[in-house]
Short mmCIF file of C-alpha atoms in Angstrom, two decimals:
data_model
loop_
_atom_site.label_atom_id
_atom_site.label_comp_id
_atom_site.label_asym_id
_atom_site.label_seq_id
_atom_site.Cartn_x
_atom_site.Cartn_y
_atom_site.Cartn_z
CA UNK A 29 -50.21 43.58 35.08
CA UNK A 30 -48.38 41.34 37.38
CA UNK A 31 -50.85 38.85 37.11
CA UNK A 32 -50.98 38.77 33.46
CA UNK A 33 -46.81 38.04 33.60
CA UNK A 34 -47.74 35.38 36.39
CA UNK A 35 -50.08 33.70 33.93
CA UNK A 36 -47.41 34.00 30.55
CA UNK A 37 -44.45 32.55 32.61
CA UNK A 38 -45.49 29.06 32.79
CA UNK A 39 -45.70 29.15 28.60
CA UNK A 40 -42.21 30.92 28.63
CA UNK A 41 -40.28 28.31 30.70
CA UNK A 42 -42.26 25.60 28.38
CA UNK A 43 -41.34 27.22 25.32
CA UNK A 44 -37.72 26.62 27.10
CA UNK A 45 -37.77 23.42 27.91
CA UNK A 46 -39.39 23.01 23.90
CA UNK A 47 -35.91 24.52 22.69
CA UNK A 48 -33.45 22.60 24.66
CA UNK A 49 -35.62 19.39 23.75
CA UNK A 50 -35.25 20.84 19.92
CA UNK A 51 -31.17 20.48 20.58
CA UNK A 52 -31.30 17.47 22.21
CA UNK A 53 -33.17 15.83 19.40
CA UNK A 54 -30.60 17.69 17.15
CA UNK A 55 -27.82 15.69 18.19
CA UNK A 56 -26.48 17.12 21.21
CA UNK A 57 -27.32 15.20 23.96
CA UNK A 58 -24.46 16.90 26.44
CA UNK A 59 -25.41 20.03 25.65
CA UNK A 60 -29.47 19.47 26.13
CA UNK A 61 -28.73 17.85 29.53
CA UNK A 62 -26.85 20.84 30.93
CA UNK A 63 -28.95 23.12 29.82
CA UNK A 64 -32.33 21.31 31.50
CA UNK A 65 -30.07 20.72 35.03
CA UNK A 66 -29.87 24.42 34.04
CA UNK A 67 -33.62 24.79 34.08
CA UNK A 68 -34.28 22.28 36.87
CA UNK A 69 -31.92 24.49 39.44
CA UNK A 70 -33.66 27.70 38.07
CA UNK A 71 -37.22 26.11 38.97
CA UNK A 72 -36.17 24.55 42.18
CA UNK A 73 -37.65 20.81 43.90
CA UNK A 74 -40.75 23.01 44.60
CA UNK A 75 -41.64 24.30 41.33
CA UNK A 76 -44.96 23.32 38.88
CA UNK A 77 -45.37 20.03 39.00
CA UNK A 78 -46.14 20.26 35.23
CA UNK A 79 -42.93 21.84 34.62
CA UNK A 80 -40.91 19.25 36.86
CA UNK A 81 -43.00 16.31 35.21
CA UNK A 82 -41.98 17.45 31.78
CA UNK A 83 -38.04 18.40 32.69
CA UNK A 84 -37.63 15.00 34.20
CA UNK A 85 -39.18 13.20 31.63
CA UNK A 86 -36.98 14.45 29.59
CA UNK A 87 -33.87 14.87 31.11
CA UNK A 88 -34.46 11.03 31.38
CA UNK A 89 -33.42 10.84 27.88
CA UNK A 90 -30.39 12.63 28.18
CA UNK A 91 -28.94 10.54 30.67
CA UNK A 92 -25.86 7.95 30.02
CA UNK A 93 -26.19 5.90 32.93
CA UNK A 94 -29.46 3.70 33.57
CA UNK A 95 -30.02 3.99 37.19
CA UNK A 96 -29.75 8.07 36.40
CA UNK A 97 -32.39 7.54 33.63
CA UNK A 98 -34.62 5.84 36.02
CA UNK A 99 -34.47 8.01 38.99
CA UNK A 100 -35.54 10.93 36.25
CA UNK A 101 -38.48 8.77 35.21
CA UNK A 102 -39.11 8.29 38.98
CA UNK A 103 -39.15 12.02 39.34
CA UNK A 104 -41.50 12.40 36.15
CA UNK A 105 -44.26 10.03 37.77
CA UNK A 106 -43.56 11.41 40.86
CA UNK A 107 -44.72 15.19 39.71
CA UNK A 108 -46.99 13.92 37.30
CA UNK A 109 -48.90 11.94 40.18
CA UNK A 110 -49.06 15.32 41.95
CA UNK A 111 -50.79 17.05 39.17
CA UNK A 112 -53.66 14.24 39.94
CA UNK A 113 -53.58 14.82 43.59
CA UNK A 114 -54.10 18.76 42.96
CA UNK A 115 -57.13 18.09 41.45
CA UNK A 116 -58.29 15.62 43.95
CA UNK A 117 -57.78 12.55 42.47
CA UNK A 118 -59.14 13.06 39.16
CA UNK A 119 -56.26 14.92 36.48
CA UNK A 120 -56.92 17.13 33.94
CA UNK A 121 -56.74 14.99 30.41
CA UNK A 122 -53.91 16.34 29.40
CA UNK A 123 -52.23 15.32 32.45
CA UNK A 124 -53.47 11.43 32.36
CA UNK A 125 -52.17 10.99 29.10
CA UNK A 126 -48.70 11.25 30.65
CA UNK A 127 -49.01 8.06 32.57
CA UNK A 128 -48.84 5.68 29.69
CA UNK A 129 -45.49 7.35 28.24
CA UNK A 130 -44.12 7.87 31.51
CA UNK A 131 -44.66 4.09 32.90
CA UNK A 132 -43.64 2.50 29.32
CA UNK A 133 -39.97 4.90 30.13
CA UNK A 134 -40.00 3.34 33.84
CA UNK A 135 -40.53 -0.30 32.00
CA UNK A 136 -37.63 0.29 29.95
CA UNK A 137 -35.05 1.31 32.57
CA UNK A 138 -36.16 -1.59 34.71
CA UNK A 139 -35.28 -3.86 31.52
CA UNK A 140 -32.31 -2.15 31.31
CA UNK A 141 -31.19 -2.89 34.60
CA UNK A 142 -32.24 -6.60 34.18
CA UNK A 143 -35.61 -5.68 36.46
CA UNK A 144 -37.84 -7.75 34.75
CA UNK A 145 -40.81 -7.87 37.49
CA UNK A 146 -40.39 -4.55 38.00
CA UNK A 147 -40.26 -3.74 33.96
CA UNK A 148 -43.54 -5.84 33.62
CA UNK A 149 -45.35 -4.10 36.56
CA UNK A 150 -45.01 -0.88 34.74
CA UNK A 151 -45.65 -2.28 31.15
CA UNK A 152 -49.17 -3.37 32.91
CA UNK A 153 -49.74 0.42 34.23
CA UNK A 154 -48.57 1.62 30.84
CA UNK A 155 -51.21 -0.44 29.00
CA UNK A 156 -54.15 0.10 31.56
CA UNK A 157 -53.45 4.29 31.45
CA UNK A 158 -53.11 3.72 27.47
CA UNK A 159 -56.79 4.73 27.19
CA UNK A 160 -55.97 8.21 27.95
CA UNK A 161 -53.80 8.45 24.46
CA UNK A 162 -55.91 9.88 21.35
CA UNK A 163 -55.87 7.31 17.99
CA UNK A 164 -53.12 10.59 16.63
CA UNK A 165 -49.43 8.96 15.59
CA UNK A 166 -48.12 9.95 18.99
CA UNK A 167 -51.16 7.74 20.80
CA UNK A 168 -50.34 4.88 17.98
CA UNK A 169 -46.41 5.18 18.58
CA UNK A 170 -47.03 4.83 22.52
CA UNK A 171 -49.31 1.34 21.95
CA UNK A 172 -47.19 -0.11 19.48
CA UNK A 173 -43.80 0.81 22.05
CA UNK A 174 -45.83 -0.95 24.81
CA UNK A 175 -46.28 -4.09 22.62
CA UNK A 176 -42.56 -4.09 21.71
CA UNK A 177 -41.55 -3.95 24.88
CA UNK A 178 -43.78 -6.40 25.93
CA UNK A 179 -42.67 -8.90 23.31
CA UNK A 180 -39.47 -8.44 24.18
CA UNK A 181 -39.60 -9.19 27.63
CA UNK A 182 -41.52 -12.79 26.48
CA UNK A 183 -45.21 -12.23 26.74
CA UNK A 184 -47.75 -9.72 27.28
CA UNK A 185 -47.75 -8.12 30.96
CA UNK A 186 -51.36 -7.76 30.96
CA UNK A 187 -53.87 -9.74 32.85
CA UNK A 188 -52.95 -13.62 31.62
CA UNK A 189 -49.41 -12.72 30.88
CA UNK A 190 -47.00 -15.28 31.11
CA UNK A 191 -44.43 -13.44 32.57
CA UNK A 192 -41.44 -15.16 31.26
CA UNK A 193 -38.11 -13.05 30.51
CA UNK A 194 -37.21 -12.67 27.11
CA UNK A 195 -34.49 -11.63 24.02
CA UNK A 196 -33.93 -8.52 23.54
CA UNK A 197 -35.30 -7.21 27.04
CA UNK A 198 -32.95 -8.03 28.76
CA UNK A 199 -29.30 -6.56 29.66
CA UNK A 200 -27.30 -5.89 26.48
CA UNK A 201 -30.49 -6.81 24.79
CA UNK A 202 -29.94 -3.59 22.87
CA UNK A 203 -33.38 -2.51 22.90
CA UNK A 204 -35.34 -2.72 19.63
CA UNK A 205 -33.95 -3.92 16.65
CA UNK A 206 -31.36 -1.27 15.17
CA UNK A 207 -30.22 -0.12 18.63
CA UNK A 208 -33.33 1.94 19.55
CA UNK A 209 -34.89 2.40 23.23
CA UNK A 210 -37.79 1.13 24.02
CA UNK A 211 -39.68 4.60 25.30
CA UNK A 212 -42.60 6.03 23.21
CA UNK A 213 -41.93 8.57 20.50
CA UNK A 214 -41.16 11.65 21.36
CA UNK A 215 -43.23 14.18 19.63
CA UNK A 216 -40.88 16.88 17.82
CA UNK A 217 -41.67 20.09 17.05
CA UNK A 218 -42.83 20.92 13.04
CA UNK A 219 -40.83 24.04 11.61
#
């Protein structure tokens, strides 16, 4: 029996996380930020690395400042990367399609903060892990956010790129046109 609750308790603190995302993408971004701090002291530094991945990534969104939104990213990677070294350098496909999403949000805070090297560096892993992504709209919305991005910062950052900075990359840029970020779609929940 106590195995069986060992095995349901990931899902349950997923199906948390799912909620407070659900309120975040409802409007309120305060509230959706202390409620995943809530779940982040709860799990503790130690906890799944799936869970942490997935609480940082997006607790990344909730953030105001930029250097706070990046150091969530950081953490994202950072537990994501484990997942990979669990399995001995070669992740489970669900967890390789993280890497494209999570190094097009690192790109984006390093525009932000006028990082453009380190922005492009990322937008390069982002486009080389894009393989992982399935043709669905979520796959589709993660390419065509890398290309943006790229664009924006003045030229692809793939092999041959010309690496100049660019419009509306750059500090007070304002991200895409119409005030978005730059990150990948997120994928909501259907009622």
């Amino acid at each position: 029996m106590a195995e069986r609750q060992e095995q349901t308790a990931p899902d349950a603190l997923l199906t948390r996380i799912g909620q407070v995302v659900m309120l975040h993408h409802g409007g309120d971004r305060e509230e959706a930020r202390i409620r995943l701090l809530d779940l982040w002291t709860e799990m503790g530094a130690a906890g799944d690395p799936l869970h942490r991945c997935t609480l940082a990534h997006y607790l990344a969104d909730t953030q105001d400042d930029p250097t706070d939104e990046l150091a969530w990213d950081l953490r994202a990677l950072s537990a994501a990367q484990e997942l990979t070294d669990d399995h001995d350098g070669d992740a489970p496909p669900g967890a390789r399609a993280f890497f494209p999403s999570l190094h097009l949000n690192l790109a984006a805070d390093y525009a932000k903060l006028g990082r453009a090297a380190d922005a492009r560096s990322h937008l390069r892993r982002a486009r080389l892990a894009a393989g992982a992504l399935s043709d669905d709209g979520y796959g589709v919305g993660v390419r065509a956010a890398i290309s943006r991005l790229e664009t924006s910062l003045g030229g692809e950052s793939g092999p041959g790129g010309d690496g100049r900075p660019g419009g509306e990359g750059r500090p007070g840029g304002g991200g895409r046109p119409g005030g978005e970020g730059w990150g990948p779609p997120r994928q909501r929940p259907t009622p």
